PDB file of C-alpha atoms in Angstrom:
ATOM      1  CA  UNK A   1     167.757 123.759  45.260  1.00  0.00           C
ATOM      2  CA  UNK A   2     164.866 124.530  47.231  1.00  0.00           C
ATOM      3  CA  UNK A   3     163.915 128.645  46.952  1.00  0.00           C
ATOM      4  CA  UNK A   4     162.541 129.928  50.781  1.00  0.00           C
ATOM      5  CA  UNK A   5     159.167 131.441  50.118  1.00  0.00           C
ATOM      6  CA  UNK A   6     158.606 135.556  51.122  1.00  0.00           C
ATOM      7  CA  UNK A   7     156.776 136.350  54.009  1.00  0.00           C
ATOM      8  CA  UNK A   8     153.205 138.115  53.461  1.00  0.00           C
ATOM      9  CA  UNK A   9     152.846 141.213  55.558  1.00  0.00           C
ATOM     10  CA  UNK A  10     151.101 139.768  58.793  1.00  0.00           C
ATOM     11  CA  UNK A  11     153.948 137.038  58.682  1.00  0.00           C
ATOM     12  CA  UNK A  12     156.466 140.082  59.031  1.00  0.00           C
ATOM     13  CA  UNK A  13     154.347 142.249  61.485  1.00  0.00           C
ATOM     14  CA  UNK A  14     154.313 138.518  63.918  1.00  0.00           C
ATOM     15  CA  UNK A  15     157.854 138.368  63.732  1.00  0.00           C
ATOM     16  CA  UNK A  16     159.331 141.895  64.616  1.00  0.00           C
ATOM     17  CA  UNK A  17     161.750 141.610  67.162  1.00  0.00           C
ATOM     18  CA  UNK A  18     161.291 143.513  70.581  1.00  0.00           C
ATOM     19  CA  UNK A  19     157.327 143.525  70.825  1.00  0.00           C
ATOM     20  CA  UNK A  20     155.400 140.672  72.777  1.00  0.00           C
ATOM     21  CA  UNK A  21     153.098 138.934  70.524  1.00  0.00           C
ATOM     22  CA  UNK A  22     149.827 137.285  70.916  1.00  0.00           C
ATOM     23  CA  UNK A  23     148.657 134.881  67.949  1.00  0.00           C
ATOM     24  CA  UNK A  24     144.856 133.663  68.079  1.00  0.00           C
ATOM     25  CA  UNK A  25     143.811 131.084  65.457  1.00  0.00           C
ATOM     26  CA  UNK A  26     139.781 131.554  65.046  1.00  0.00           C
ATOM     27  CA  UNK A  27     138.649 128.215  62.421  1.00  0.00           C
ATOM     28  CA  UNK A  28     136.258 129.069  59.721  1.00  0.00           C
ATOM     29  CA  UNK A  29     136.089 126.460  57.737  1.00  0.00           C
ATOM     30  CA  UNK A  30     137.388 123.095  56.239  1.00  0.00           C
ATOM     31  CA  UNK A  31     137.572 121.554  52.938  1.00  0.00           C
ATOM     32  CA  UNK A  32     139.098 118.220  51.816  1.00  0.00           C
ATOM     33  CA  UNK A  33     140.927 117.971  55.345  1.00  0.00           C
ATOM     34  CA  UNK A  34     142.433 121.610  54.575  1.00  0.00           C
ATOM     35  CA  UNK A  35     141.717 123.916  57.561  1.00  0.00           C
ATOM     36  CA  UNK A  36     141.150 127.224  56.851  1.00  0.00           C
ATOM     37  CA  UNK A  37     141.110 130.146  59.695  1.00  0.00           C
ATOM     38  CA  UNK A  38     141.712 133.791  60.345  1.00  0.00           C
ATOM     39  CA  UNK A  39     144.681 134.152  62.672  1.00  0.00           C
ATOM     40  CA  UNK A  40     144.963 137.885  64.333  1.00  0.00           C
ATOM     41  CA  UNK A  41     148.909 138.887  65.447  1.00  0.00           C
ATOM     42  CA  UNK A  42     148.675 141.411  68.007  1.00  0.00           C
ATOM     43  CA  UNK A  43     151.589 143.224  69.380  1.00  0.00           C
ATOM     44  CA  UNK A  44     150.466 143.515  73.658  1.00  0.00           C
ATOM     45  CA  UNK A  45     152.940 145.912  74.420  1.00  0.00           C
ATOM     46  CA  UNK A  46     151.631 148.492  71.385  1.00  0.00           C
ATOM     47  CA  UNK A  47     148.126 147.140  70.615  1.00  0.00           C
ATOM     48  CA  UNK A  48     149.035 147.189  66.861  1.00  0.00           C
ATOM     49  CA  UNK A  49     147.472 143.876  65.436  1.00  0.00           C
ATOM     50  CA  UNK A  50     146.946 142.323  61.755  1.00  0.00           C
ATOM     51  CA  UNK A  51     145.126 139.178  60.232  1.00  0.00           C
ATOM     52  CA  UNK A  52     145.854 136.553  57.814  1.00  0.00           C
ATOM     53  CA  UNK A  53     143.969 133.895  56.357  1.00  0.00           C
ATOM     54  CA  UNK A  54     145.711 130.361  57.154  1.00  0.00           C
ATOM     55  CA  UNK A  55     145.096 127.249  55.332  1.00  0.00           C
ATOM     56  CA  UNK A  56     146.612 124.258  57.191  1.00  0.00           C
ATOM     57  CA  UNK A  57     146.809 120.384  55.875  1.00  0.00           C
ATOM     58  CA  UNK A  58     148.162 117.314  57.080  1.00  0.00           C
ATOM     59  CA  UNK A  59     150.352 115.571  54.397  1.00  0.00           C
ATOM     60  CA  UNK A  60     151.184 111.802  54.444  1.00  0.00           C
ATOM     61  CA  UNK A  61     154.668 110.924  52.909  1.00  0.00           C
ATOM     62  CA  UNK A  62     154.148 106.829  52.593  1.00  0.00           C
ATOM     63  CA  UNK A  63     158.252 107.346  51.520  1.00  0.00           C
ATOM     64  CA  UNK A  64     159.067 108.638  55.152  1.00  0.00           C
ATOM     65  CA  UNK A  65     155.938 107.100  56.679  1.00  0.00           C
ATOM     66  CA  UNK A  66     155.053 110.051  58.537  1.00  0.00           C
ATOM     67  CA  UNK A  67     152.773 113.265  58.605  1.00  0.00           C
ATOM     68  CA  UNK A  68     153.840 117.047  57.656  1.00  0.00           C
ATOM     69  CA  UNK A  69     151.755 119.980  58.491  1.00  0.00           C
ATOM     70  CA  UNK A  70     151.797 122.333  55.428  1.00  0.00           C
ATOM     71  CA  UNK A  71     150.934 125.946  55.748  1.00  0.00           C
ATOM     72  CA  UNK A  72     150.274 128.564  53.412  1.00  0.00           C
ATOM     73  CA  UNK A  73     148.926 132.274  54.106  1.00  0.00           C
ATOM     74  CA  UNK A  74     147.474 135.034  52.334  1.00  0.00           C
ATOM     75  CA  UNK A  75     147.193 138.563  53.645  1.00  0.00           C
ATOM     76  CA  UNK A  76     144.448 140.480  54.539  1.00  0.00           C
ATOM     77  CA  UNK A  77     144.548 142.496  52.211  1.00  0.00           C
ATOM     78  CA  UNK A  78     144.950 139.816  49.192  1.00  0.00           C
ATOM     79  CA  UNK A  79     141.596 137.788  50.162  1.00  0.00           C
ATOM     80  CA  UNK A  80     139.484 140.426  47.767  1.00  0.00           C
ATOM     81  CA  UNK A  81     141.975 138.926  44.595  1.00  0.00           C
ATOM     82  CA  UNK A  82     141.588 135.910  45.583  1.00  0.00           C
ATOM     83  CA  UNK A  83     137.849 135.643  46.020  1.00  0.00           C
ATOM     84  CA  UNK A  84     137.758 137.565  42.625  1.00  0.00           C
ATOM     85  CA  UNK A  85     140.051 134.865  41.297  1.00  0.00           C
ATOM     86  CA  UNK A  86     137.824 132.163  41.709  1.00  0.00           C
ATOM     87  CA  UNK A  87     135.135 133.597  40.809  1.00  0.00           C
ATOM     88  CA  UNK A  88     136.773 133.990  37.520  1.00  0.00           C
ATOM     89  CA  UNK A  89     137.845 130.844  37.062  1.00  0.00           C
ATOM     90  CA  UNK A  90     134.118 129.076  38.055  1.00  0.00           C
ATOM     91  CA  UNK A  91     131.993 131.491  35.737  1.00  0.00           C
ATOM     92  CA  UNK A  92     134.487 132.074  32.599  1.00  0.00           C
ATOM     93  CA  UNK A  93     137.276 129.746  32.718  1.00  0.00           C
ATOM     94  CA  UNK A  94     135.561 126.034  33.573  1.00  0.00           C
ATOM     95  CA  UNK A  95     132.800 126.896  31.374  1.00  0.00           C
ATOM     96  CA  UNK A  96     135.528 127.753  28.432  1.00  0.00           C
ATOM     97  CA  UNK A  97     137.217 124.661  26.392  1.00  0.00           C
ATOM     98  CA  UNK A  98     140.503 125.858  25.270  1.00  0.00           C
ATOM     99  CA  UNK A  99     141.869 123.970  22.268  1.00  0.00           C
ATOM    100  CA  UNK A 100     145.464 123.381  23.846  1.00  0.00           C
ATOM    101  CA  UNK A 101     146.753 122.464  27.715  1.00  0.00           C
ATOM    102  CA  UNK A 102     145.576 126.005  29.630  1.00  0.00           C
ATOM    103  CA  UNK A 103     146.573 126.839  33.264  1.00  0.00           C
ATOM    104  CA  UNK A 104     145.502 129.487  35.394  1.00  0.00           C
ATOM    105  CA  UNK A 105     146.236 130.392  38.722  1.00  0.00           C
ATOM    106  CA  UNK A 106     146.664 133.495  41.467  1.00  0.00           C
ATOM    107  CA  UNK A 107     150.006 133.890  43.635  1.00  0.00           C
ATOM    108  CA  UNK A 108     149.560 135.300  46.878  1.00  0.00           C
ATOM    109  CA  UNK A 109     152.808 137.197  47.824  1.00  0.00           C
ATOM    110  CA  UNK A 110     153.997 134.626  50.038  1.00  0.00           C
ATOM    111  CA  UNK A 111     153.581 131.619  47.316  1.00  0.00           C
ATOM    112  CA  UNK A 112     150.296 130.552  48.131  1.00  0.00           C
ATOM    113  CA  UNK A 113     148.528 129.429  44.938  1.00  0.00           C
ATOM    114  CA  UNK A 114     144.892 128.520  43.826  1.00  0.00           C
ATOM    115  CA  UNK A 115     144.488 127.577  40.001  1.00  0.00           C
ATOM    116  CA  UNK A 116     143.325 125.035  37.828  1.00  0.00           C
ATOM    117  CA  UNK A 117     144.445 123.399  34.801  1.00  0.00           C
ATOM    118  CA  UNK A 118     142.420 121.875  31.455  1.00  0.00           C
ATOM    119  CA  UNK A 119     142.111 118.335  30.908  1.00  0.00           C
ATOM    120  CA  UNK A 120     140.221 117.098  27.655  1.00  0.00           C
ATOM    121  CA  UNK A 121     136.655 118.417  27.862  1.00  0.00           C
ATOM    122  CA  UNK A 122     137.428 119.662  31.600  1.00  0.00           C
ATOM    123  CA  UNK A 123     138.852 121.616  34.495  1.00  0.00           C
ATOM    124  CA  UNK A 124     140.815 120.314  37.304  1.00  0.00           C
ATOM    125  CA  UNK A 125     140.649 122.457  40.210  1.00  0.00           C
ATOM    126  CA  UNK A 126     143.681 122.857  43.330  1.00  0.00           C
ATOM    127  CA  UNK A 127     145.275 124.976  46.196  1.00  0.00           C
ATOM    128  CA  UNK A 128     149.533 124.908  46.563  1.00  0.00           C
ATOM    129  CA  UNK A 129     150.359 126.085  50.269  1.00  0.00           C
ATOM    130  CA  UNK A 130     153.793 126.461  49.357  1.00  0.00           C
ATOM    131  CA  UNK A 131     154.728 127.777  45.565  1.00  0.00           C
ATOM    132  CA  UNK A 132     157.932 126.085  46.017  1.00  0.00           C
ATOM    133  CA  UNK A 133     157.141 122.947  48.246  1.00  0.00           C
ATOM    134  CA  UNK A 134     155.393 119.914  45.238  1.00  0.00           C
ATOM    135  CA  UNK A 135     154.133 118.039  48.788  1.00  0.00           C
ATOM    136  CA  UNK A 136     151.695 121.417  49.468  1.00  0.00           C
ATOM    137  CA  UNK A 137     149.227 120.655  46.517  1.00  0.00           C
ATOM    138  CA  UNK A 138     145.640 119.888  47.535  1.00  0.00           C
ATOM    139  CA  UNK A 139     143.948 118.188  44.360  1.00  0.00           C
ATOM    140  CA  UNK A 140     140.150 119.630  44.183  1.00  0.00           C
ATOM    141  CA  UNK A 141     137.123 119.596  42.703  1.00  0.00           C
ATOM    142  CA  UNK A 142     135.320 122.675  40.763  1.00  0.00           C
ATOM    143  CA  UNK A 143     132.584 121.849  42.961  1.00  0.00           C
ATOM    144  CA  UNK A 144     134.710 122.149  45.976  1.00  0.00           C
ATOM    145  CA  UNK A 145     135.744 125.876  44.921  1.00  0.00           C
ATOM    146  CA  UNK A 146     131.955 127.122  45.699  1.00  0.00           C
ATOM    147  CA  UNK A 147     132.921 125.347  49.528  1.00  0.00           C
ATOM    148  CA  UNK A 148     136.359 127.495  49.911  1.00  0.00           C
ATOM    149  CA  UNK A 149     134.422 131.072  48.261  1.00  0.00           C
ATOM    150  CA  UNK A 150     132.050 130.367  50.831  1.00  0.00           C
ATOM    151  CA  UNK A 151     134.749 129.832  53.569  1.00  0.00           C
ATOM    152  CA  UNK A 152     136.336 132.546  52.080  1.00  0.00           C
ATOM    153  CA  UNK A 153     133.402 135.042  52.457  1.00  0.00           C
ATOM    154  CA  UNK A 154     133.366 133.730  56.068  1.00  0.00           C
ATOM    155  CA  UNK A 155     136.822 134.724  56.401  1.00  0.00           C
ATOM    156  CA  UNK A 156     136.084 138.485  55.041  1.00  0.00           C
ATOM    157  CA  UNK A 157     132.972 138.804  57.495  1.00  0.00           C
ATOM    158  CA  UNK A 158     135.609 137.636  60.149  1.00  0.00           C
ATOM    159  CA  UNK A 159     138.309 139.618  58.962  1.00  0.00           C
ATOM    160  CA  UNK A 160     135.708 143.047  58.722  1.00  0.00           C
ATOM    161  CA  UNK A 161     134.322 141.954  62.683  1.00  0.00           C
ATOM    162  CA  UNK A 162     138.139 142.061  63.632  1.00  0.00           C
ATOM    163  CA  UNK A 163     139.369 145.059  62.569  1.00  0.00           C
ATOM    164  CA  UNK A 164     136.149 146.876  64.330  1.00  0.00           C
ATOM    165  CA  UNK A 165     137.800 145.004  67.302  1.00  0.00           C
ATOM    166  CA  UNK A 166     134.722 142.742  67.842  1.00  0.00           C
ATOM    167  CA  UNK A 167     136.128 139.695  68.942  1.00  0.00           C
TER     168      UNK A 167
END
């Protein structure tokens, strides 16, 4: 039984009912064909708006022979953990060799995940979408976590130029 994943916050605010809503999808950055962008919801009848970072990949299922988009999201207000997070894990945790199978990771509230996991003598590196969805996992390497902090840091100076309403 597949569990349905929460909505963050900006995922909620896009889908009130009774409001007219704009979406605008502004790309920041891309790593191992994952798209990553800031997408603003604003509500044109109130003005009210919020962000979201969105990371967006094409899957190929050779069983189906076809292509799924897979989403995930993180709030606004979650990107500060989750820069913190990998920080973490490139300065402590893949210079640490734990003696027995170790895996970290951060959640995001709507089941987006980064973590890695130890292999003998090293650290694999990944991003789940979708906490609940196996097809979501993009397979990294701890060199390609210093691309998405720096994407990420893109996405705060975006984030920060937004909410003084500089588009």
């Amino acid at each position: 039984m597949q569990q349905e994943r929460q909505s963050g916050n900006a995922e909620s605010f896009s889908r009130k009912s009774g409001t007219l809503m704009s979406k605008q999808f502004l790309p920041i950055g891309e790593v191992k064909s994952v798209k990553i962008q800031v997408v603003q919801y604003k509500d044109l009848i109130n003005e009210n708006k919020e962000q979201a970072i969105r990371f967006e990949y094409e899957h190929y299922d050779s069983y189906l022979d076809q292509t799924e988009t897979k989403l995930g999201s993180l709030d606004k207000d979650e990107l500060e953990g989750l820069i913190k997070s990998i920080n973490i894990m490139r300065t402590v945790v893949f210079n640490s060799f734990p003696e027995h199978y170790t895996e970290v990771g951060y959640v995001s509230r709507t089941g987006f995940k980064a973590g890695c996991y130890s292999m003998p003598g090293d650290w694999k590196f990944y991003l789940q979408l979708d906490q609940y969805d196996d097809r979501s996992y993009i397979w990294l390497t701890k060199e390609d976590s210093a691309t998405i902090l720096n994407i990420l840091d893109q996405s705060n100076e975006r984030l920060l130029m937004l909410g003084n309403n500089v588009d």
